[in-house]
Amino acid sequence: MVKIFATTFLMIFLGACTSKSSLEFPVSTKVKFAEKPKNIILLLGDGMGLAQVTAAVYSTYKKTNFEQFPVIGFQKTIASDNLITDSAAGATAMACGIKTYRNGVGVNPDTIPQQSILELAELKGFATGLVSTVTIIHATPAAFIAHQKYRNFYEQIATDFLKTDIDLFIGGGKKYFDRRDSDERNLIKELEQKNYVVANYFNNNLSSKLMDPNRNFVFFTADNHPLSKTQGRDYLPKAAKMSINFLKNRSKNGFFLMMEGSQIDWAGHSNEPIQLIDELSDFNQTIGVVLDFAMKNQNTLVIVTGDHETGGLAINPDSKMKKLDLAFTTNDHTGTMIPVFAIGPKAELFRGIYDNTEIYSKMIEAYGWNATN
Ligand SMILES: [Zn+2]
């Protein structure tokens, strides 16, 4: 049963969703892409359905970066045990190519670990990275590197980060690495022993000066969860630029990078329209940074999608451009299909309507690899 929980008349500030990118529109007609991608950048807006994208587009008179993409598809997000998925099952589908149950991270319905595209990329000598605006051990980034029965096994998920030689990760959740309840391990010391540069918000500003091109890089943006964009968090676009510049020099083969606009989901759960637009604006700006690189590089496939919709967002009657009347039908996830935006070599694979597991198989096909499951 659907009930209107909250209706808020929203005044959106001028240019709230405007990217600082130098892109001209449309970019795709001016760029000659390579035949197949060397790099893939997957941008996930957690909880970002079509209504969220629409709200981002209608909250400014300027064109958003969503409107740059020549290829659009839709993914079906159903989990193995429920029509309505969660971030764990949704991300596992895209990371590992299998449907699993809600709460499962990088495992199949029998809780057997499944190799992720990030792990496969590592085996193939590619550079890899994960960036999140919540804790790095949260369900979405976790599904790309960890294998746990439940998404809330945070300390076990943190341990899994040491089992793969991931080149870079940036996000919150430092305490799960160095102040653990389940054991005495200090995973930050262990990362340093594994040749990682580990820096954090407490001592440093996020900056490429902290990076050593010959060592892996970790930056913790918070002890637990980073702030919302509305509260002042601003690192995602910067992290995107730094991560790309770092990863492109880490392997001659190429790289795989997943970056998450994580708190779009939280704004949906809490039915907060201003926060929602702020998070979408941050994500849009990050897409601009990625497109700036990808259009010059021409060897990079960029995919922007979400894992599920959150909040049952509606754009109500009486809405006007930049003055949207946003309403929510739930504080949970919904089952609406999720748009997929693609640009770059092999982007055409992402046209049509398909299961979320095909995000994985299409990325594997784009790289020219053989799927392992
Ligand atoms: Zn959620």
Tab-separated table of C-alpha atoms and ligand atoms in Angstrom, residues 46-47 86-87 151 265-266 269 307-308 310 332-333, ligand 1:
chain	number	residue	atom	x	y	z
A	46	ASP	CA	22.751	4.754	-4.506
A	47	GLY	CA	18.954	4.995	-4.464
A	86	ASP	CA	18.835	-3.555	-1.286
A	87	SER	CA	22.297	-2.124	-1.909
A	151	ARG	CA	26.287	-6.557	4.826
A	265	ASP	CA	19.892	6.843	-0.857
A	266	TRP	CA	19.934	8.316	2.639
A	269	HIS	CA	15.197	7.131	3.271
A	307	ASP	CA	21.292	0.065	-7.510
A	308	HIS	CA	17.610	0.737	-6.765
A	310	THR	CA	14.750	4.975	-2.645
A	332	ASP	CA	12.177	2.413	1.929
A	333	HIS	CA	13.441	1.199	-1.456
B	1	ZN	ZN	18.931	2.248	1.012
